[in-house]
Coordinates of C-alpha atoms and ligand atoms in Angstrom, one line a residue:
M1 CA 69.0 87.7 67.9
M2 CA 66.4 86.0 65.8
R3 CA 63.4 87.7 65.7
T4 CA 60.0 87.7 63.6
S5 CA 57.9 90.4 62.3
P6 CA 54.5 91.2 63.7
V7 CA 52.2 90.7 61.2
L8 CA 50.6 93.3 59.7
R9 CA 46.7 92.9 60.2
N10 CA 45.3 95.0 57.5
K11 CA 41.7 94.9 57.1
D12 CA 40.6 96.3 53.8
T13 CA 38.7 98.9 55.5
L14 CA 41.6 100.3 56.6
Q15 CA 44.4 99.8 54.0
A16 CA 44.6 102.0 51.1
P17 CA 43.0 100.7 47.7
L18 CA 45.1 98.0 46.0
N19 CA 48.2 99.0 44.6
R20 CA 47.8 98.7 40.6
K21 CA 50.3 97.4 38.3
N22 CA 50.9 100.4 36.5
N23 CA 51.3 99.9 32.4
L24 CA 53.6 103.1 31.9
T25 CA 56.3 101.7 34.1
G26 CA 56.0 98.2 33.6
Q27 CA 57.3 97.3 36.4
A28 CA 56.4 94.0 38.4
S29 CA 53.7 94.6 41.0
D30 CA 55.0 93.8 44.8
S31 CA 51.8 92.8 46.1
N32 CA 53.0 89.6 47.9
D33 CA 56.5 91.8 49.8
S34 CA 56.4 92.3 53.7
P35 CA 54.5 95.8 54.4
F36 CA 57.9 97.0 56.3
W37 CA 60.2 98.7 54.6
E38 CA 62.8 98.0 57.5
P39 CA 61.1 95.3 59.8
K40 CA 64.6 95.4 61.8
W41 CA 63.9 98.8 62.7
E42 CA 60.2 99.5 62.6
T43 CA 59.4 96.2 64.9
L44 CA 62.3 96.5 67.6
S45 CA 61.1 95.6 71.3
R46 CA 60.9 98.7 73.6
E47 CA 63.9 97.9 75.6
D48 CA 65.8 97.3 72.2
L49 CA 64.9 100.4 70.6
E50 CA 66.1 102.2 73.8
S51 CA 69.5 100.5 73.7
L52 CA 69.6 101.7 70.1
Q53 CA 68.5 105.1 71.4
I54 CA 71.2 105.3 73.5
R55 CA 74.2 104.1 71.7
R56 CA 73.1 106.8 69.1
L57 CA 72.8 109.3 71.5
K58 CA 76.4 108.9 72.9
K59 CA 77.7 109.2 69.1
T60 CA 75.4 112.2 68.7
V61 CA 76.6 114.2 71.5
A62 CA 80.0 113.3 71.0
R63 CA 79.8 114.7 67.5
A64 CA 77.5 118.0 68.5
A65 CA 80.4 119.1 70.8
Q66 CA 82.7 119.9 67.4
A67 CA 79.6 122.5 66.7
P68 CA 80.2 125.7 67.8
F69 CA 77.0 126.4 69.3
Y70 CA 76.8 123.2 71.5
K71 CA 80.9 123.3 71.9
E72 CA 80.2 127.0 73.9
A73 CA 77.1 125.8 75.5
F74 CA 78.7 122.6 77.3
K75 CA 81.7 124.9 78.4
K76 CA 79.3 127.5 79.9
Q77 CA 77.7 125.0 81.5
K78 CA 80.2 122.4 82.5
I79 CA 78.3 119.7 80.8
D80 CA 81.2 116.7 79.9
P81 CA 80.0 115.1 76.7
E82 CA 81.2 112.3 77.4
R83 CA 79.0 111.6 80.4
I84 CA 75.5 111.5 78.8
R85 CA 75.4 107.9 78.6
S86 CA 71.4 107.4 79.1
L87 CA 68.5 108.9 78.3
D88 CA 67.9 110.3 82.0
D89 CA 71.3 112.3 81.4
L90 CA 70.1 113.9 78.3
R91 CA 67.1 114.9 80.0
R92 CA 69.3 117.1 82.4
L93 CA 70.6 118.9 78.7
P94 CA 69.6 122.3 78.3
F95 CA 67.0 122.8 75.2
T96 CA 67.9 124.2 71.8
T97 CA 65.8 126.8 70.2
K98 CA 64.8 128.4 67.0
D99 CA 66.4 131.6 68.8
D100 CA 69.5 129.5 69.3
L101 CA 69.5 128.5 65.5
R102 CA 68.8 131.9 64.8
Q103 CA 71.6 133.8 66.8
W104 CA 74.5 131.1 65.4
Y105 CA 73.1 131.3 62.0
P106 CA 74.4 130.3 59.5
Y107 CA 77.2 128.1 60.4
G108 CA 77.0 127.6 64.1
F109 CA 75.8 124.2 64.1
L110 CA 77.6 122.4 61.9
T111 CA 79.9 119.5 63.1
V112 CA 81.9 119.0 59.6
S113 CA 83.6 121.5 57.5
K114 CA 81.6 123.3 54.6
D115 CA 83.1 120.5 51.9
E116 CA 81.6 118.0 53.3
V117 CA 78.3 119.9 53.3
V118 CA 76.0 118.7 49.9
R119 CA 72.6 120.8 50.6
M120 CA 70.8 123.5 52.2
H121 CA 67.4 123.9 52.7
S122 CA 65.6 126.2 55.3
S123 CA 62.5 127.0 57.5
S124 CA 59.2 128.4 55.6
G125 CA 58.8 131.4 58.3
T126 CA 58.5 134.4 56.9
T127 CA 59.9 136.7 59.9
G128 CA 63.0 137.1 61.0
R129 CA 66.5 135.0 59.9
P130 CA 65.5 132.2 58.5
T131 CA 66.5 128.9 60.3
V132 CA 69.0 126.9 57.6
V133 CA 70.0 123.4 58.1
F134 CA 72.7 121.3 56.4
Y135 CA 73.2 118.0 55.2
T136 CA 76.0 116.1 54.4
Q137 CA 76.1 113.1 51.6
R138 CA 75.5 110.5 54.4
D139 CA 72.4 112.8 55.7
I140 CA 70.5 112.8 52.5
E141 CA 70.6 109.0 52.3
A142 CA 69.5 108.8 55.7
W143 CA 66.5 111.1 55.2
A144 CA 65.5 109.7 51.8
N145 CA 65.5 106.4 53.8
L146 CA 63.2 107.6 56.5
V147 CA 60.7 109.3 53.7
A148 CA 60.8 105.8 51.9
R149 CA 59.6 103.7 55.1
C150 CA 56.8 106.2 56.0
M151 CA 55.7 106.0 51.9
Y152 CA 56.2 102.1 51.9
M153 CA 54.1 102.0 55.5
T154 CA 51.1 103.3 53.5
G155 CA 51.0 101.0 50.8
V156 CA 53.0 102.9 48.1
R157 CA 55.6 100.6 45.8
R158 CA 57.7 100.5 43.0
S159 CA 55.0 100.5 40.4
D160 CA 53.5 103.6 41.5
V161 CA 53.4 106.9 39.8
F162 CA 54.4 110.2 42.2
Q163 CA 53.3 113.3 41.4
N164 CA 55.1 115.7 43.6
M165 CA 52.8 118.6 44.4
M166 CA 54.8 120.3 46.9
G167 CA 57.3 123.3 46.8
Y168 CA 60.5 122.4 45.4
G169 CA 63.7 124.5 46.3
L170 CA 64.5 125.6 49.8
F171 CA 61.5 124.2 51.0
T172 CA 62.2 120.4 52.4
G173 CA 58.7 119.0 51.3
G174 CA 59.1 119.1 47.7
L175 CA 63.1 117.4 47.6
G176 CA 62.5 115.2 50.8
F177 CA 59.7 113.4 49.3
H178 CA 61.3 113.4 46.0
Y179 CA 64.1 111.5 47.1
G180 CA 62.1 109.2 49.1
A181 CA 60.1 108.2 45.9
E182 CA 62.9 107.8 44.3
K183 CA 64.9 105.5 46.6
L184 CA 61.3 103.4 46.8
G185 CA 61.6 103.3 42.8
C186 CA 58.4 104.8 41.9
L187 CA 58.0 106.9 38.7
V188 CA 58.4 110.5 40.2
I189 CA 56.6 113.5 38.7
P190 CA 58.3 116.9 40.3
V191 CA 55.8 119.1 39.5
G192 CA 56.0 120.9 42.5
P193 CA 52.5 123.1 43.5
G194 CA 50.6 125.7 41.5
N195 CA 49.1 125.5 37.9
T196 CA 46.1 123.2 38.8
K197 CA 44.9 122.2 35.5
R198 CA 48.5 121.4 34.1
Q199 CA 48.6 119.0 37.3
L200 CA 44.8 117.6 36.3
F201 CA 46.4 117.2 33.3
L202 CA 49.4 115.0 34.6
M203 CA 47.2 113.3 36.5
R204 CA 45.0 111.7 33.5
E205 CA 48.1 111.6 31.4
F206 CA 50.4 109.5 33.2
E207 CA 47.9 107.6 35.8
T208 CA 49.2 109.3 38.8
T209 CA 48.5 107.0 41.6
V210 CA 50.2 108.7 44.6
V211 CA 50.2 112.8 45.3
H212 CA 52.0 114.6 48.2
I213 CA 49.9 118.1 48.5
I214 CA 49.3 120.9 51.0
P215 CA 46.2 120.0 52.7
S216 CA 44.6 123.6 52.0
Y217 CA 45.6 123.6 48.4
A218 CA 43.9 119.6 48.0
L219 CA 41.1 121.4 48.6
Y220 CA 41.6 123.8 46.1
V221 CA 42.2 121.4 43.4
A222 CA 39.1 119.6 44.5
E223 CA 37.3 123.0 43.7
V224 CA 38.9 123.4 40.4
C225 CA 37.8 119.8 39.2
Q226 CA 34.1 120.8 40.1
K227 CA 34.5 123.8 38.1
E228 CA 36.0 121.8 35.2
G229 CA 33.3 119.2 35.3
I230 CA 36.1 116.6 36.2
D231 CA 35.1 113.5 38.1
P232 CA 38.7 112.2 40.0
Q233 CA 37.1 109.0 40.8
N234 CA 36.3 108.1 37.5
E235 CA 38.8 110.1 35.3
F236 CA 42.0 109.2 37.9
K237 CA 44.1 106.2 38.9
L238 CA 44.6 108.1 42.2
R239 CA 44.6 106.0 45.6
I240 CA 46.6 107.4 48.0
A241 CA 47.8 111.2 49.1
F242 CA 50.5 112.8 51.3
I243 CA 49.4 115.4 53.4
G244 CA 51.1 117.8 55.5
A245 CA 53.2 120.6 56.5
E246 CA 50.1 122.6 57.9
P247 CA 48.1 121.7 60.8
H248 CA 45.0 120.5 59.5
S249 CA 41.6 118.9 61.4
E250 CA 40.3 115.4 60.4
G251 CA 37.5 117.4 58.7
I252 CA 39.9 118.3 55.9
R253 CA 41.2 115.1 55.6
A254 CA 37.6 113.6 55.1
R255 CA 37.0 116.0 52.6
I256 CA 39.7 115.3 50.5
E257 CA 39.5 111.8 51.1
D258 CA 35.8 111.7 50.2
F259 CA 35.9 113.9 46.9
F260 CA 38.8 111.9 45.2
G261 CA 38.2 108.7 46.7
I262 CA 41.6 108.0 48.3
A263 CA 43.2 107.4 51.4
A264 CA 44.8 110.4 52.8
F265 CA 47.6 110.1 55.4
N266 CA 49.1 112.8 58.1
S267 CA 52.5 113.2 57.4
Y268 CA 54.5 115.4 59.9
G269 CA 58.0 117.2 59.8
L270 CA 60.4 120.0 60.1
S271 CA 63.3 121.6 58.3
E272 CA 65.2 121.6 61.7
V273 CA 65.5 117.7 61.6
N274 CA 65.3 116.9 58.1
G275 CA 61.9 117.7 56.7
P276 CA 59.4 115.5 56.0
G277 CA 59.5 111.6 57.6
V278 CA 59.4 112.2 61.0
A279 CA 56.4 111.1 61.7
F280 CA 53.5 109.8 59.6
E281 CA 50.5 107.6 59.9
C282 CA 50.3 103.9 59.2
P283 CA 47.1 102.5 57.2
Y284 CA 45.5 102.5 60.5
K285 CA 45.2 106.2 60.5
K286 CA 45.5 106.0 64.2
G287 CA 48.0 109.0 65.1
M288 CA 51.4 109.0 63.4
H289 CA 54.3 106.5 64.2
I290 CA 57.2 109.1 65.3
W291 CA 60.4 107.0 63.9
E292 CA 62.3 106.4 67.5
D293 CA 65.4 104.9 65.7
A294 CA 66.4 108.4 64.5
Y295 CA 64.5 110.7 67.1
I296 CA 64.8 110.7 70.6
V297 CA 61.0 112.3 71.5
E298 CA 59.6 114.0 74.7
I299 CA 56.8 116.2 75.0
I300 CA 56.8 119.1 77.4
N301 CA 54.6 121.7 79.2
P302 CA 56.3 125.0 77.5
E303 CA 56.0 126.7 81.0
T304 CA 57.6 124.4 83.4
L305 CA 59.8 122.3 80.8
E306 CA 58.8 119.1 82.5
P307 CA 57.4 116.1 80.5
V308 CA 54.0 116.1 80.4
P309 CA 51.9 112.7 81.5
E310 CA 51.4 110.6 79.1
G311 CA 48.1 111.4 76.7
E312 CA 48.8 115.1 77.5
E313 CA 49.1 117.6 75.2
G314 CA 52.6 119.6 75.3
E315 CA 55.3 120.7 73.0
L316 CA 57.3 118.1 71.1
V317 CA 61.3 118.0 71.7
L318 CA 63.1 116.3 69.3
T319 CA 66.9 115.2 69.9
T320 CA 68.5 113.6 66.2
L321 CA 70.2 110.4 66.3
T322 CA 71.0 109.9 62.8
R323 CA 72.1 113.2 61.6
E324 CA 75.5 113.8 60.9
G325 CA 76.6 117.5 59.4
M326 CA 74.0 119.4 62.0
P327 CA 72.6 117.3 65.2
L328 CA 70.0 118.9 67.1
L329 CA 69.9 118.3 71.1
R330 CA 66.4 118.8 72.7
Y331 CA 65.0 121.1 70.0
R332 CA 62.0 122.3 71.0
T333 CA 59.5 122.3 67.8
R334 CA 57.0 124.7 69.1
D335 CA 54.6 121.9 67.9
L336 CA 51.7 120.9 70.3
T337 CA 50.8 116.9 70.6
K338 CA 50.1 114.0 72.6
F339 CA 51.4 110.5 72.9
L340 CA 48.9 108.0 72.3
P341 CA 48.7 105.0 74.5
G342 CA 49.0 101.7 73.5
T343 CA 50.4 99.4 70.8
C344 CA 49.5 99.7 66.9
P345 CA 47.9 96.9 65.6
C346 CA 50.2 97.3 62.5
G347 CA 52.7 95.8 64.3
R348 CA 55.3 98.9 64.5
T349 CA 56.4 99.4 67.9
H350 CA 57.6 103.0 67.6
R351 CA 55.1 105.5 69.6
R352 CA 52.7 107.6 67.9
I353 CA 51.8 111.2 68.4
D354 CA 48.3 112.8 67.9
R355 CA 47.8 115.0 64.9
I356 CA 49.4 118.3 65.5
T357 CA 46.8 120.9 66.7
G358 CA 49.0 124.1 66.2
R359 CA 52.2 125.6 67.6
T360 CA 52.8 127.1 70.5
D361 CA 53.2 130.5 68.8
D362 CA 49.8 130.0 67.1
M363 CA 47.6 130.7 70.0
L364 CA 45.4 133.5 69.8
I365 CA 44.3 135.6 73.1
V366 CA 41.2 136.6 72.8
K367 CA 38.9 138.5 75.7
G368 CA 41.5 136.4 77.7
V369 CA 41.0 133.5 76.5
N370 CA 43.6 130.9 74.6
I371 CA 42.2 129.8 71.3
Y372 CA 43.6 127.5 68.5
P373 CA 42.8 127.7 65.1
I374 CA 42.3 124.5 65.0
Q375 CA 39.4 124.6 67.5
I376 CA 37.9 126.9 65.0
E377 CA 38.5 125.2 62.1
R378 CA 37.1 121.8 63.5
V379 CA 34.1 123.1 64.1
L380 CA 33.5 124.4 60.4
M381 CA 34.8 121.6 58.9
S382 CA 31.9 119.3 61.0
L383 CA 29.2 121.6 58.9
P384 CA 28.3 120.4 55.3
E385 CA 26.9 123.8 54.0
V386 CA 30.7 125.4 54.6
G387 CA 33.2 125.1 51.8
N388 CA 36.5 124.5 51.7
N389 CA 38.2 127.6 52.9
Y390 CA 37.8 130.1 56.1
L391 CA 39.8 133.4 57.3
I392 CA 39.9 134.2 60.9
E393 CA 40.9 137.9 61.3
V394 CA 41.7 139.2 64.9
H395 CA 40.7 143.2 65.0
K396 CA 42.8 144.6 67.6
Q397 CA 40.6 147.5 69.4
E398 CA 41.2 149.5 72.5
T399 CA 38.0 147.8 73.7
G400 CA 39.5 144.3 73.8
D401 CA 40.0 141.9 70.5
E402 CA 37.1 141.3 68.3
L403 CA 37.2 137.6 66.3
L404 CA 35.9 138.0 62.9
I405 CA 35.6 134.4 61.3
K406 CA 35.3 134.6 57.2
V407 CA 33.6 131.5 56.0
E408 CA 33.0 130.4 52.4
V409 CA 29.9 128.5 51.9
K410 CA 28.6 125.7 49.5
T411 CA 27.8 127.4 46.2
E412 CA 24.2 125.7 46.5
V413 CA 23.9 127.1 49.9
F414 CA 25.3 130.5 48.9
Q415 CA 22.2 130.9 46.4
E416 CA 19.5 129.8 49.2
D417 CA 17.5 133.1 50.6
M418 CA 18.3 135.3 53.1
R419 CA 16.6 133.9 55.8
Y420 CA 18.1 130.5 55.5
L421 CA 21.6 132.3 55.3
E422 CA 21.2 134.2 58.4
G423 CA 19.9 131.3 60.5
L424 CA 23.1 129.5 59.2
R425 CA 25.2 132.2 60.3
K426 CA 23.9 132.1 63.6
K427 CA 24.5 128.5 63.8
I428 CA 27.9 128.7 63.2
I429 CA 28.2 131.4 66.3
H430 CA 26.7 129.3 68.3
E431 CA 28.9 126.3 67.3
V432 CA 32.4 128.0 67.3
R433 CA 31.3 129.7 70.8
E434 CA 30.6 126.3 72.6
E435 CA 34.1 125.3 71.4
I436 CA 36.2 128.3 72.4
L437 CA 34.2 129.6 74.8
V438 CA 34.3 133.4 72.8
T439 CA 31.7 134.9 70.7
P440 CA 32.7 135.5 67.0
K441 CA 31.7 137.7 64.6
V442 CA 30.8 135.7 61.1
E443 CA 30.3 136.7 57.9
L444 CA 29.3 134.0 55.3
V445 CA 31.1 134.9 51.6
E446 CA 30.9 133.3 48.3
P447 CA 32.8 130.4 47.4
N448 CA 36.1 130.9 46.3
S449 CA 36.2 134.5 47.1
L450 CA 39.1 134.1 50.0
P451 CA 42.7 134.6 49.2
R452 CA 44.7 130.9 48.4
T453 CA 48.1 129.8 48.5
Q454 CA 49.6 127.5 47.2
G455 CA 51.8 127.3 49.6
K456 CA 51.0 127.1 53.8
A457 CA 47.4 128.4 53.8
Q458 CA 47.5 131.5 55.9
R459 CA 44.6 131.3 58.2
V460 CA 44.5 134.1 60.6
V461 CA 45.2 137.9 60.1
I462 CA 45.6 140.4 62.2
V463 CA 44.2 143.5 61.9
G464 CA 44.5 147.3 63.2
K465 CA 47.2 148.2 65.8
Q466 CA 50.1 145.0 67.5
Ligands
LIG501 P1 59.0 124.1 58.1 O1 60.3 123.8 58.7 O2 58.6 125.2 57.4 O3 58.9 123.0 56.8 O4 58.0 123.7 58.9 C1 57.8 123.1 59.7 C2 56.6 123.1 60.5 O5 55.2 123.0 59.7 C3 56.2 122.2 61.7 O6 56.8 122.7 62.8 C4 54.7 122.6 62.1 O7 54.5 123.4 62.9 C5 54.1 122.6 60.8 N1 53.8 120.9 60.1 C6 54.3 119.8 59.1 N2 53.7 119.0 59.2 C7 52.5 118.9 59.7 C8 51.5 118.1 60.0 N3 51.1 117.3 59.0 N4 50.7 119.1 60.9 C9 50.8 120.0 61.3 N5 51.5 120.7 61.1 C10 52.6 120.7 60.4
LIG502 ZN1 50.8 101.6 63.4

């Protein structure tokens, strides 16, 4: 059946700045080509998308049944993989959890012999056994294609210079984007994170146009620019940043965009189901398209395990549809989000999920109230006096837990008199209390005084007896 792609009605204000012809690579500008990397897949009707999902699901389940974990689970629960023929059938299968991955570590989820595995990655968690994931050659190909699709969607083309400031190695962020960007034909600078002065040198010398970076590190790079007297909007050719790997608020995105004069796109993924390239923002930046030709997406209430009504927040559950070496069925990501209603003006038909607000296990309970760190971040980042970093300390005490928020303020604010600072401190206490319904203690600290990481930021510290 012939299908015409819906037109991408980009308005200038919504689009990333136009692609520059890059004199380093000398590659031709592809400004007239389609805004879709794979129009055939990206714009499928819901009906066609669902029948594709069912076809792929049947293959996936048959394949999963080869893995020791699923072989045993199917046997124990008397599940006949042949009888899983619809999306409703899938919803009757048990969930797969991070604990299952740990218990069947390291090879219990493999459906192929080790000879066919070409790559391993692992989650960046620091506690317990890491969860390891394996890829066949075809998995690497399919993953690179998804990442290329995401990058292309935001306007990245082969003429771009892509500086990958994410960790290489076991973390999927670095190599995942590296392969995607190469597939697209970009000039890739595989620098990884850290050594900020060198990053800035590379950006200037090689006229980097696109970066991939952890948002908290991007704010640190902004501080280094300020300290070094570098004006990125005049001295660099940057136009796009991909930010992800950790929860971050709209306020953090706005700070990155304003300082560097670029468009920053939210990028979501997790190692268990490939890595980056699971969900990504399009030029409209109204939620992230989650690629439904590669994943079946559910959002459930983490307590009742029932699907939540559309628009309500819950835990994201993913079933892989194209993974060969290590398919996962109904994997509970622990990440909290919601489906956004309606269709996206970009023409892509894959549903959109909202910014991830945190993980089910990020939740703090203070004085009986459930609090997510991102709620505090949202308040802090909306205040212009507040700098780019903060730390939440939960002090465990016999009399009940206390919340202490250390907040860096901007340099010019820190130089104000005590009365002014006390007024600001009270304002922060008030605004945070309005949001979380608990009165925190707040300490204003000097700019650049809180610890920074090159990887995912640590926003919460528990102090005292656990
Ligand atoms: P890892 O498997 O170590 O790469 O970590 C994946 C986890 O990082 C996800 O399950 C999320 O909790 C978090 N994460 C990744 N991307 C984002 C994002 N864009 N926004 C919020 N959290 C994210
Ligand atoms: Zn869109």
